[in-house]
XYZ file of C-alpha atoms in Angstrom:
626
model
C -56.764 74.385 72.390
C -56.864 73.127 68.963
C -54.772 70.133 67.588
C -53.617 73.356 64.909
C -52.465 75.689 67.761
C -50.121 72.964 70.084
C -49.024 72.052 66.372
C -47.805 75.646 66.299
C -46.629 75.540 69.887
C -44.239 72.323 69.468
C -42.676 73.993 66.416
C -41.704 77.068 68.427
C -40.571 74.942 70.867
C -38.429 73.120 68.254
C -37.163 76.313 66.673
C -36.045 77.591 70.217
C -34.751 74.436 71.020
C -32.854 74.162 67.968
C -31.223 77.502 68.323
C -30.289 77.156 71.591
C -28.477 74.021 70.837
C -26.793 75.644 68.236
C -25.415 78.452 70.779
C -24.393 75.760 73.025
C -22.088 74.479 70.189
C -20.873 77.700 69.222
C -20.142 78.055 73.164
C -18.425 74.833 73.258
C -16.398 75.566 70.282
C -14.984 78.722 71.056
C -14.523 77.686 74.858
C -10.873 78.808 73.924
C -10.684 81.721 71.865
C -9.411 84.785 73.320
C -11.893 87.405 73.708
C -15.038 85.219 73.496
C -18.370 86.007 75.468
C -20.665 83.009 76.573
C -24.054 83.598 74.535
C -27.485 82.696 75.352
C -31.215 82.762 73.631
C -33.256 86.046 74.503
C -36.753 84.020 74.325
C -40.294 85.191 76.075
C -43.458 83.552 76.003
C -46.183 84.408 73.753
C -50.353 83.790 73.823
C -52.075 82.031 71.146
C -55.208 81.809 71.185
C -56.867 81.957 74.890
C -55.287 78.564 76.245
C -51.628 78.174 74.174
C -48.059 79.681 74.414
C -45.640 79.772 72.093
C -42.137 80.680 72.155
C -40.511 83.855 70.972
C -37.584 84.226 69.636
C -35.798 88.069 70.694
C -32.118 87.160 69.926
C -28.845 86.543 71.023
C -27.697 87.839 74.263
C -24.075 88.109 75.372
C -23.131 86.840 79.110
C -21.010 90.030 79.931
C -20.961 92.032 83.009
C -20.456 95.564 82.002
C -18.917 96.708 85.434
C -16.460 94.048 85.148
C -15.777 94.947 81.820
C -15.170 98.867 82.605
C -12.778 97.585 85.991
C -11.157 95.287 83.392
C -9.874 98.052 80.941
C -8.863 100.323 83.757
C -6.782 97.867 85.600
C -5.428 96.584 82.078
C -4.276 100.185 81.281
C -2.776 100.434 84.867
C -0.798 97.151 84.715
C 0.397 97.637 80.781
C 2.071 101.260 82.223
C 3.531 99.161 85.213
C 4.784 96.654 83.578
C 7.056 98.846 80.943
C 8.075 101.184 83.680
C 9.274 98.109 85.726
C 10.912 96.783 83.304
C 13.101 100.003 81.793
C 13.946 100.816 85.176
C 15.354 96.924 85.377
C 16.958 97.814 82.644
C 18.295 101.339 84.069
C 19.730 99.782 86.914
C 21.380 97.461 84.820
C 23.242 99.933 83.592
C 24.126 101.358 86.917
C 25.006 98.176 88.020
C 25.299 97.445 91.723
C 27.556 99.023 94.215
C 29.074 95.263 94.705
C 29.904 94.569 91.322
C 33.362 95.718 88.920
C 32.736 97.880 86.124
C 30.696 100.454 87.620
C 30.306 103.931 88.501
C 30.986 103.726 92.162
C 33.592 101.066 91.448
C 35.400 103.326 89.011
C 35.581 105.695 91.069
C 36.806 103.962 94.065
C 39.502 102.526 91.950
C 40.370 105.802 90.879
C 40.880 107.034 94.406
C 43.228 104.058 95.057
C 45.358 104.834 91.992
C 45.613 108.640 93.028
C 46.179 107.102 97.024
C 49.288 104.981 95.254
C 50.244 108.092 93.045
C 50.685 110.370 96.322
C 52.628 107.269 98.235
C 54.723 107.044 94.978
C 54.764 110.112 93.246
C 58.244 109.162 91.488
C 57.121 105.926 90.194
C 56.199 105.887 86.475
C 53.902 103.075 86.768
C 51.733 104.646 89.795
C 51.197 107.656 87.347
C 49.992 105.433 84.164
C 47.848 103.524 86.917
C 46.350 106.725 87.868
C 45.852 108.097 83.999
C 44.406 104.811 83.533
C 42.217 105.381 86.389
C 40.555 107.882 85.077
C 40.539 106.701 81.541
C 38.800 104.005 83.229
C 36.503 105.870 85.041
C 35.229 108.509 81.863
C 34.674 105.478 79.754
C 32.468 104.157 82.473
C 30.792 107.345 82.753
C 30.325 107.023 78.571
C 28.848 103.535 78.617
C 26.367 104.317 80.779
C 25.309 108.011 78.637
C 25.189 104.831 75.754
C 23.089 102.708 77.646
C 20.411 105.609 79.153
C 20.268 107.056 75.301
C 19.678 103.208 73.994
C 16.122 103.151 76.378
C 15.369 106.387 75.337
C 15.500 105.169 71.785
C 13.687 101.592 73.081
C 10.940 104.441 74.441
C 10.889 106.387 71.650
C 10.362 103.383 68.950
C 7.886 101.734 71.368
C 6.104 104.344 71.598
C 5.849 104.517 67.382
C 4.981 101.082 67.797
C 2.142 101.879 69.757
C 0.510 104.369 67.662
C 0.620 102.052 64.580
C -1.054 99.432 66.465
C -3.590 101.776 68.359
C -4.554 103.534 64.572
C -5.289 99.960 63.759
C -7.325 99.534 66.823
C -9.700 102.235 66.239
C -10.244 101.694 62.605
C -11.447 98.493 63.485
C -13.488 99.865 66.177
C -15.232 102.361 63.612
C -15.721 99.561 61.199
C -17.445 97.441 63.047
C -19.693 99.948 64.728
C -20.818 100.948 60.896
C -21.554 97.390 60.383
C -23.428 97.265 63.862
C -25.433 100.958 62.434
C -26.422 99.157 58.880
C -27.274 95.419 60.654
C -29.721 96.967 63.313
C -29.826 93.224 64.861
C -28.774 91.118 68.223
C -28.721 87.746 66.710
C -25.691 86.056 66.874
C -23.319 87.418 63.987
C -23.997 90.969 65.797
C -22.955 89.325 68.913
C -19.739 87.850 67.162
C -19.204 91.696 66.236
C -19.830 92.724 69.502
C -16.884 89.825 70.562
C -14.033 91.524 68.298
C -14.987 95.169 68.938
C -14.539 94.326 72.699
C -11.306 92.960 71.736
C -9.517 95.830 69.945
C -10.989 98.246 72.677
C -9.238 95.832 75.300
C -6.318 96.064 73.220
C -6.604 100.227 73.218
C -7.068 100.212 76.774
C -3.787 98.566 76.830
C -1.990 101.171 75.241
C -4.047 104.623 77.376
C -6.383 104.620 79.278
C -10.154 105.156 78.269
C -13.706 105.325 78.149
C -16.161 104.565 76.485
C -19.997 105.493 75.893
C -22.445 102.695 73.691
C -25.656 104.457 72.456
C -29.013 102.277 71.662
C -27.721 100.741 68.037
C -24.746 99.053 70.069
C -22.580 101.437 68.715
C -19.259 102.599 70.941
C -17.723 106.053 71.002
C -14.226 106.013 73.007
C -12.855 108.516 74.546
C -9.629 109.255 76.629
C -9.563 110.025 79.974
C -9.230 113.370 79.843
C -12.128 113.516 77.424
C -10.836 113.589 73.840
C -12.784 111.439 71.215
C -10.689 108.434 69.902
C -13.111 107.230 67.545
C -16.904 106.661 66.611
C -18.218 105.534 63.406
C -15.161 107.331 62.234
C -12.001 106.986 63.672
C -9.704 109.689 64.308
C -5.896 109.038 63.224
C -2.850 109.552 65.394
C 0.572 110.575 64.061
C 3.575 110.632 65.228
C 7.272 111.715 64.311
C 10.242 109.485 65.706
C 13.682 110.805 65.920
C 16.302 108.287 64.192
C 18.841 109.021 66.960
C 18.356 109.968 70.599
C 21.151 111.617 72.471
C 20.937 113.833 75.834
C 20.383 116.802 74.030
C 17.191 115.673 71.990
C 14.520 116.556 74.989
C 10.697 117.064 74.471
C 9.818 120.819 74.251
C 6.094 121.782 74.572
C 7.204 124.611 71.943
C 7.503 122.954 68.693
C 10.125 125.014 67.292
C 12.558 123.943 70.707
C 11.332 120.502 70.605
C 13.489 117.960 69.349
C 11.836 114.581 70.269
C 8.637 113.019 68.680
C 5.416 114.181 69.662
C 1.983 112.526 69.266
C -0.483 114.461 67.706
C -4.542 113.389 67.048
C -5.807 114.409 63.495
C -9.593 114.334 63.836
C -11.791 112.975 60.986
C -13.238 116.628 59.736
C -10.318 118.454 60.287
C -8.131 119.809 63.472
C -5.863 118.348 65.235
C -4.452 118.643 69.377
C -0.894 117.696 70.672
C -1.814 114.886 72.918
C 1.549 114.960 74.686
C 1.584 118.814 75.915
C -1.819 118.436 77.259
C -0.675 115.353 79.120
C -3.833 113.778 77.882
C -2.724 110.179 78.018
C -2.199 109.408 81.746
C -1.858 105.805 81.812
C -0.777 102.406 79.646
C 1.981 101.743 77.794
C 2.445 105.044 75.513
C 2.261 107.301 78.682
C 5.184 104.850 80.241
C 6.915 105.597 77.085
C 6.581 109.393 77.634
C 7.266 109.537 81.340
C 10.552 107.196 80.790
C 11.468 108.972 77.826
C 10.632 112.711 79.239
C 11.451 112.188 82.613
C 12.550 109.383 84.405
C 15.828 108.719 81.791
C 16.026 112.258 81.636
C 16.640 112.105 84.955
C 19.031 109.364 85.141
C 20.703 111.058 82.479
C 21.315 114.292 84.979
C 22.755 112.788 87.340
C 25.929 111.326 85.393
C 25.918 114.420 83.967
C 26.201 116.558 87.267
C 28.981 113.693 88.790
C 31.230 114.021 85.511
C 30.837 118.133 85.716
C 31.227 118.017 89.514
C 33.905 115.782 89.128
C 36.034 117.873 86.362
C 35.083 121.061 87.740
C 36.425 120.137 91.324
C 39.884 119.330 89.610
C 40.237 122.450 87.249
C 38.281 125.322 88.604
C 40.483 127.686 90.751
C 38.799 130.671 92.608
C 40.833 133.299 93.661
C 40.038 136.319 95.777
C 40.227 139.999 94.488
C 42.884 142.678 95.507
C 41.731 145.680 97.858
C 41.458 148.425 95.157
C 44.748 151.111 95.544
C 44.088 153.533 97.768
C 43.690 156.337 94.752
C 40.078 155.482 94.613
C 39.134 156.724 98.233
C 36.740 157.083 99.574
C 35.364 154.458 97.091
C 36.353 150.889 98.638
C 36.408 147.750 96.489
C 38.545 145.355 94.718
C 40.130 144.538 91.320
C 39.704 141.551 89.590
C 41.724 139.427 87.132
C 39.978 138.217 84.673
C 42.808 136.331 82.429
C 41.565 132.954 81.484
C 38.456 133.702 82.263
C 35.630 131.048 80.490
C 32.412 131.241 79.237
C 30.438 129.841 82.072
C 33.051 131.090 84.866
C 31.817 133.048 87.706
C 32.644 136.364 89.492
C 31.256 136.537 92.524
C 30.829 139.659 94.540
C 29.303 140.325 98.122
C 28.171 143.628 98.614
C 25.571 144.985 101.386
C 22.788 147.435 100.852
C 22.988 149.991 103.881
C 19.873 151.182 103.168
C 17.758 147.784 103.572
C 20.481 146.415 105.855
C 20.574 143.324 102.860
C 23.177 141.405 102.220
C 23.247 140.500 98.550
C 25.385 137.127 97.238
C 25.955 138.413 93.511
C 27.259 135.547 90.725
C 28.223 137.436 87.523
C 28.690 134.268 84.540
C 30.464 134.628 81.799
C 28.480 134.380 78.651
C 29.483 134.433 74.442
C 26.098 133.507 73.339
C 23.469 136.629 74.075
C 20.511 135.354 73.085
C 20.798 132.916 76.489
C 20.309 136.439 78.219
C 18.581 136.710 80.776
C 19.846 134.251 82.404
C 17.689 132.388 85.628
C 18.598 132.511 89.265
C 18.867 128.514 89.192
C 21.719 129.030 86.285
C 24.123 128.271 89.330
C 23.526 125.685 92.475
C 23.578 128.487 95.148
C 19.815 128.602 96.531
C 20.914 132.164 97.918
C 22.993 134.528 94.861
C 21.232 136.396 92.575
C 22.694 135.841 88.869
C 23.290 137.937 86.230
C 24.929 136.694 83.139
C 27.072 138.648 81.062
C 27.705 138.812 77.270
C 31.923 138.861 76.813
C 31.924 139.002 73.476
C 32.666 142.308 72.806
C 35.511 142.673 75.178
C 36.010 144.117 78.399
C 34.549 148.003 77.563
C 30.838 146.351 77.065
C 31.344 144.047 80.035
C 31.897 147.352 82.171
C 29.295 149.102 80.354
C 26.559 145.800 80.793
C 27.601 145.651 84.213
C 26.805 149.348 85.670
C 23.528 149.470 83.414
C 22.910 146.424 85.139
C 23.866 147.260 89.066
C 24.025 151.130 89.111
C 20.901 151.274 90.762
C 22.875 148.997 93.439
C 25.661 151.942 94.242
C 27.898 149.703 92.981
C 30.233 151.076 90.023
C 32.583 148.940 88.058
C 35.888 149.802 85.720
C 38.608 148.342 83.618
C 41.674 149.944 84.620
C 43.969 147.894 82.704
C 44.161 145.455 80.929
C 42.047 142.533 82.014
C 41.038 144.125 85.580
C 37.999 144.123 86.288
C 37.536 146.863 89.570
C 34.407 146.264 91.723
C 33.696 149.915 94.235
C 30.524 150.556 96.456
C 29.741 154.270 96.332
C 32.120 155.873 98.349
C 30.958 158.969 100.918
C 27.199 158.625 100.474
C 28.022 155.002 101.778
C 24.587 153.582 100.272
C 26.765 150.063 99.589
C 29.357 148.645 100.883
C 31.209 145.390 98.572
C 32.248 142.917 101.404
C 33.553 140.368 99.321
C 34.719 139.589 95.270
C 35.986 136.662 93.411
C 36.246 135.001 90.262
C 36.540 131.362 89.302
C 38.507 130.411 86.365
C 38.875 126.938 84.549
C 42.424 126.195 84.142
C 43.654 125.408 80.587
C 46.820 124.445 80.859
C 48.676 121.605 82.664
C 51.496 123.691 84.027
C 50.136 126.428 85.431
C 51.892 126.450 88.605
C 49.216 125.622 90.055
C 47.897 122.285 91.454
C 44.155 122.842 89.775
C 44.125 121.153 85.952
C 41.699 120.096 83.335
C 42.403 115.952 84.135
C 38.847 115.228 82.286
C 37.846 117.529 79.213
C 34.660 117.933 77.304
C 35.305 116.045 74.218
C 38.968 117.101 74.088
C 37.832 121.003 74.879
C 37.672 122.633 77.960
C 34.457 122.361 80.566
C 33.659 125.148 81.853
C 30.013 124.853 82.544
C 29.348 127.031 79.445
C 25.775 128.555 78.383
C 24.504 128.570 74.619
C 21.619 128.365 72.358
C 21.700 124.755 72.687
C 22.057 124.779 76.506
C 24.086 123.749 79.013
C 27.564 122.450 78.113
C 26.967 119.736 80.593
C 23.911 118.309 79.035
C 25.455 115.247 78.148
C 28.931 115.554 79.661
C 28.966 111.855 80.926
C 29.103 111.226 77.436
C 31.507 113.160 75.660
C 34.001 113.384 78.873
C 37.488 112.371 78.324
C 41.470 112.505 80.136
C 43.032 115.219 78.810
C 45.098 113.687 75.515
C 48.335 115.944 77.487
C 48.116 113.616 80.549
C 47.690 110.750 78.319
C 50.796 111.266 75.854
C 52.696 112.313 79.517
C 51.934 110.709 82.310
C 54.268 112.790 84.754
C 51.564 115.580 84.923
C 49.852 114.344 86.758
C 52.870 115.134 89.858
C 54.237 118.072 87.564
C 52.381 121.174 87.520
C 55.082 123.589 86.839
C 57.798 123.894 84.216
C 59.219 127.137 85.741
C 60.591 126.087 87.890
C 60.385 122.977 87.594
C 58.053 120.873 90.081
C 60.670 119.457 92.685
C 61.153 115.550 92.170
C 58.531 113.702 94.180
C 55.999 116.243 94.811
C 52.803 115.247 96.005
C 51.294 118.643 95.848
C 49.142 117.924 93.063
C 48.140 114.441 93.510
C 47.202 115.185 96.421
C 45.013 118.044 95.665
C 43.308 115.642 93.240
C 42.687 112.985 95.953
C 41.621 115.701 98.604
C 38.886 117.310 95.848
C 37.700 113.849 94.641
C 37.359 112.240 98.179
C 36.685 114.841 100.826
C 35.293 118.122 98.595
C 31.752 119.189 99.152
C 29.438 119.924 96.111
C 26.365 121.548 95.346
C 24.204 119.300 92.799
C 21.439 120.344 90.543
C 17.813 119.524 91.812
C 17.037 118.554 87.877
C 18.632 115.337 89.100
C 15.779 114.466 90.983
C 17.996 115.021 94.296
C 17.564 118.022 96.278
C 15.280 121.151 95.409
C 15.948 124.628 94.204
C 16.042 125.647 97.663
C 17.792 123.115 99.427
C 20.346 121.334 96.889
C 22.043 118.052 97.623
C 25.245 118.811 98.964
C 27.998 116.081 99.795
C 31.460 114.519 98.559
C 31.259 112.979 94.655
C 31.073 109.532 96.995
C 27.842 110.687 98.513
C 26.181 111.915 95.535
C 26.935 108.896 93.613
C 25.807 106.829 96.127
C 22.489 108.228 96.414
C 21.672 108.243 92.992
C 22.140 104.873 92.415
C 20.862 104.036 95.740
C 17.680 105.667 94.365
C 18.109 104.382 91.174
C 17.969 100.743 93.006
C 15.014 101.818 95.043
C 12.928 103.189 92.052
C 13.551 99.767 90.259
C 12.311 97.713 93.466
C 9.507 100.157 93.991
C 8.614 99.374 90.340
C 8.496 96.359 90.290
C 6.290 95.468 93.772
C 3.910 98.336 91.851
C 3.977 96.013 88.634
C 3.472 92.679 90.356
C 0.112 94.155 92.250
C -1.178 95.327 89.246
C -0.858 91.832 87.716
C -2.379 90.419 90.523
C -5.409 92.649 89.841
C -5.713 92.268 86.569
C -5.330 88.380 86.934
C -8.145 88.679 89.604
C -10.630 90.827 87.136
C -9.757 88.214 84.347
C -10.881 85.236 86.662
C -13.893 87.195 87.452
C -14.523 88.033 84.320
C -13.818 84.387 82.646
C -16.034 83.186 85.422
C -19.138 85.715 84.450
C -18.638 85.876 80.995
C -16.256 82.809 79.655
C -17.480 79.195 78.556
C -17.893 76.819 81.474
C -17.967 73.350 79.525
C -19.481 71.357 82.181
C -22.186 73.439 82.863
C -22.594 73.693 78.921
C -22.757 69.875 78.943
C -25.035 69.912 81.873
C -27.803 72.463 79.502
C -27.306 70.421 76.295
C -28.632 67.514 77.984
C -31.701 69.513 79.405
C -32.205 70.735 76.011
C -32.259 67.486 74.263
C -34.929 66.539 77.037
C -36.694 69.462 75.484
C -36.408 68.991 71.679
C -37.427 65.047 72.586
C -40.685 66.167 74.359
C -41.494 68.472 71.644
C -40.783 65.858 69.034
C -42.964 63.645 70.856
C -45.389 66.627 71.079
C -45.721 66.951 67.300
C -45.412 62.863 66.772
C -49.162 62.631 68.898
C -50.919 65.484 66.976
C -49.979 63.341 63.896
C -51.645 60.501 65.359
C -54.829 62.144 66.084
C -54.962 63.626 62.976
C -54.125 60.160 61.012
C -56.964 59.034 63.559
C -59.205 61.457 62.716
C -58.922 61.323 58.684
C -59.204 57.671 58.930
C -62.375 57.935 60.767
C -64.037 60.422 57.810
């Protein structure tokens, strides 16, 4: 080897050295800053001549374990959608409170049960009967706070999740810039490694908000994708949008069909045109937006339900009154049935009739609902709780001749023929001599209207002031919201003595309990049915208890949910704290060990130095000697 070439080999060993101390002090300094990948010299050896190596320079390579990485993001997406469940459900059960404490559901209504106890032990006494009015005054503002407090984390969900979608628009348009400037730099040195550092950042901070993949082509350039395999963004990024509602109330619910849809809805505008509603393709499964979704589409929904069904189980089980038909007059024979009245009859109300089908042997369970609003027709089997009736709703509108004429259109086929007589009787007959049908059984259930009736049923909570009746419209079900909007009738209110009087003529006999007692007997020991859109029960197999039961095991689940929740949340963190240590410990800045390779490189740029500082001598040596 020539004094020329292990000149040339020192200086490469300088230059490497150099650089590598310079990474080293880049390391050190940015031990601490968030997102930052331990770097390293690519170097190889290279032949000059037939005796010398040199060192080659290749670039910059990052210290990152790409499995890691990939486990990182998924676990960050799981724990982010953990996390905000936990926490609104926290939040939820809040606003439930617990059984133990004052100002809740159950305790409102346990309180109201004592004032109607005190009412029937003191019927006469002026102040049991404003303590009982108060009761429930008491117990329909409860009912109203909590409708507030579900709609306010519907509206938390609904603005976080608009919050989101700013922040992830930001996320990939950062993503797609810095992949162009990856495309035009074509380099690994260490500015291109510093790129590499932020765009690992923002998709972190992406993964965060759904859950993703991604793909990284030879040029270092990412494409990410969703789970469910739309593209995010590239070298251009696609743009989300979506439309929050300023207010959220029980009836704003997410439609998949736009025109019924009354929430916002995310939707991905793609850079050359199209677009795809990401939320009806349930294509973000996981993170933070797709807790927003679920809490806002479902799990408040829920919650929302089930104050809903106890404040219409609740009024309906004080002023519905179901009374059994009359045997039709014998003038119809050989036709059997029974007549109807159908004064006072709601929209919503039911007629029920029993009838049996001697030809299959079938016993049919037949609910006949009131409607006003025809374009609700059809109407489902699940319109009422009975797993086992087969419904058929009814437009009233136009009086009692097109109920009879809807009706045998309807059921002819079933031998079954009905008639208005008079008035508003509604007669029910199977088919006589052939004897193809016989009707077993008819009824109808009315909501009472009035406070004196004469009878001990009354409409102690109202919708809003108005009757509830359970009714059916274009907007849906009038107890969508109930809890809400549900009230003490303003009569019992301005007089407190209806609540013992039910009858004017003649006049309800001084200390009567029969009324206050019905009230405590329907509120404490009456069995309901309760919708399986609470999330209790099924279609088949309803819930089916006292208003004590129900609201028990609501917020018993309620309280459940929220523990569940938040075990689920604290193992994710421990995951994702466990990743993070592994990843820190693969890819982050160890400043001992650091310390500990500075020192061997200054052992290195010494012995090249010294390298270089003998070939001077020889060649001062050898020009002195000339």
């Amino acid at each position: 080897m020539g004094l020329s070439q292990a000149l040339s080999t020192a200086m490469s060993g300088l230059r490497a050295t150099q650089a590598a101390i310079s990474l080293v002090g880049s390391n050190v300094a940015n031990a601490e800053t968030p997102g930052y990948v331990r770097k390293t010299i690519i170097q190889s050896a290279g032949v000059t001549g037939d005796y010398g190596s040199s060192v080659l320079l290749h670039g910059v390579d990052r210290q990152l374990d790409q499995y890691l990485q990939t486990q990182l993001r998924t676990e960050t997406s799981g724990a982010a959608y953990a996390d905000i469940r936990s926490t609104y459900l926290q939040n939820l059960q809040n606003v439930y409170g617990n059984p133990s404490e004052t100002g809740t559901i159950e305790d409102a209504f346990n309180k109201l049960l004592t004032a109607f106890q005190g009412l029937s032990t003191s019927p006469d006494s002026q102040s049991a009967r404003i303590g009982a009015v108060s009761a429930a005054q008491t117990m329909a503002q409860t009912l109203n706070a909590a409708t507030q407090g579900i709609q306010a984390l519907r509206a938390n969900a609904e603005m976080g999740i608009n919050d989101s979608i700013i922040t992830a628009n930001n996320a990939m348009a950062q993503i797609a810039f810095i992949n162009n400037q990856l495309q035009n730099n074509g380099k690994t040195d260490a500015a291109t490694a510093s790129l590499l550092d932020q765009r690992d950042q923002y998709i972190t901070q992406l993964s965060s908000l759904m859950d993703i993949r991604t793909v990284v082509n030879d040029l270092n350039q990412v494409t990410v994708f969703t789970n469910s395999g739309v593209q995010l963004v590239g070298t251009e990024a696609a743009q989300l949008s979506f439309n929050p509602q300023g207010t959220v109330t029980p009836n704003t619910l997410y439609n998949p069909d736009p025109t019924k849809n009354n929430v916002g809805t995310i939707t991905i505008n793609f850079p050359h045109g199209g677009s795809y509603d990401l939320v009806s393709t349930n294509s973000i499964r996981s993170g933070k937006i797709a807790a927003y979704l679920e809490l806002r589409d479902n799990t408040l929904v829920k919650a929302q339900a089930q104050i809903d069904q106890f404040a219409a189980s609740m009024a309906s089980a004080l002023s519905d009154k179901t009374t059994a038909g009359s045997a039709a007059p014998a003038s119809v024979l050989p036709q059997a049935g029974y007549d109807l009245d159908l004064t006072g009859l709601q929209s919503g109300n039911v007629i029920h009739v029993t009838y049996k089908d001697n030809t299959t042997g079938v016993t049919h369970n037949l609910s006949i609902v009131r409607v006003d609003d025809p374009s609700v027709l059809p109407l489902s089997n699940t319109t009422t709780l009975d797993p086992n009736d087969e419904v058929l709703g009814i437009n009233f509108a136009g009086g009692m001749a097109s109920v009879v004429s809807q009706l045998n259109a309807a059921l002819g086929s079933s031998d079954l023929q009905f008639s208005n007589p008079s008035g508003s009787t509604l007669r029910v007959l199977d088919d006589g001599a052939p004897n193809r049908s016989d009707v077993l059984a008819a009824s109808v259930t009315t909501t009472m209207s009035s406070l004196t009736s004469g009878n001990p049923q009354l409409p102690l909570f109202t919708d809003n002031g108005g009757l509830f009746s359970g009714a059916i419209t274009a907007n849906g079900s009038q107890q969508t919201g109930l809890a809400g909007r549900i009230s003490v009738n303003l009569g019992l209110l301005g007089d407190p003595s209806r609540t013992i009087v039910f009858s004017t003529s003649p006049l309800t006999p001084s200390g009567d309990t029969t009324r206050s007692d019905f009230i405590l007997t329907q509120l404490q020991s009456g069995n309901y049915r309760y919708s399986p859109q609470t999330g209790i029960g099924t279609t088949g197999a309803p819930f089916t208890g006292t208003l004590v039961n129900f609201a028990k095991q609501f917020i018993s689940q309620q309280g459940e949910a929220a523990t569940a929740a938040k075990q689920l949340a604290d193992g994710q963190s421990v995951v994702l704290n466990t990743l993070q240590k592994k990843v820190t410990d693969a890819s982050g800045v160890n400043i001992d060990d650091e310390m500990a390779h500075l020192l061997a490189l200054q052992n290195a740029y010494s012995a090249n130095a010294r390298v270089m500082s003998s070939i001077k001598q020889m060649y001062d040596t050898l020009i002195q000697a000339m």
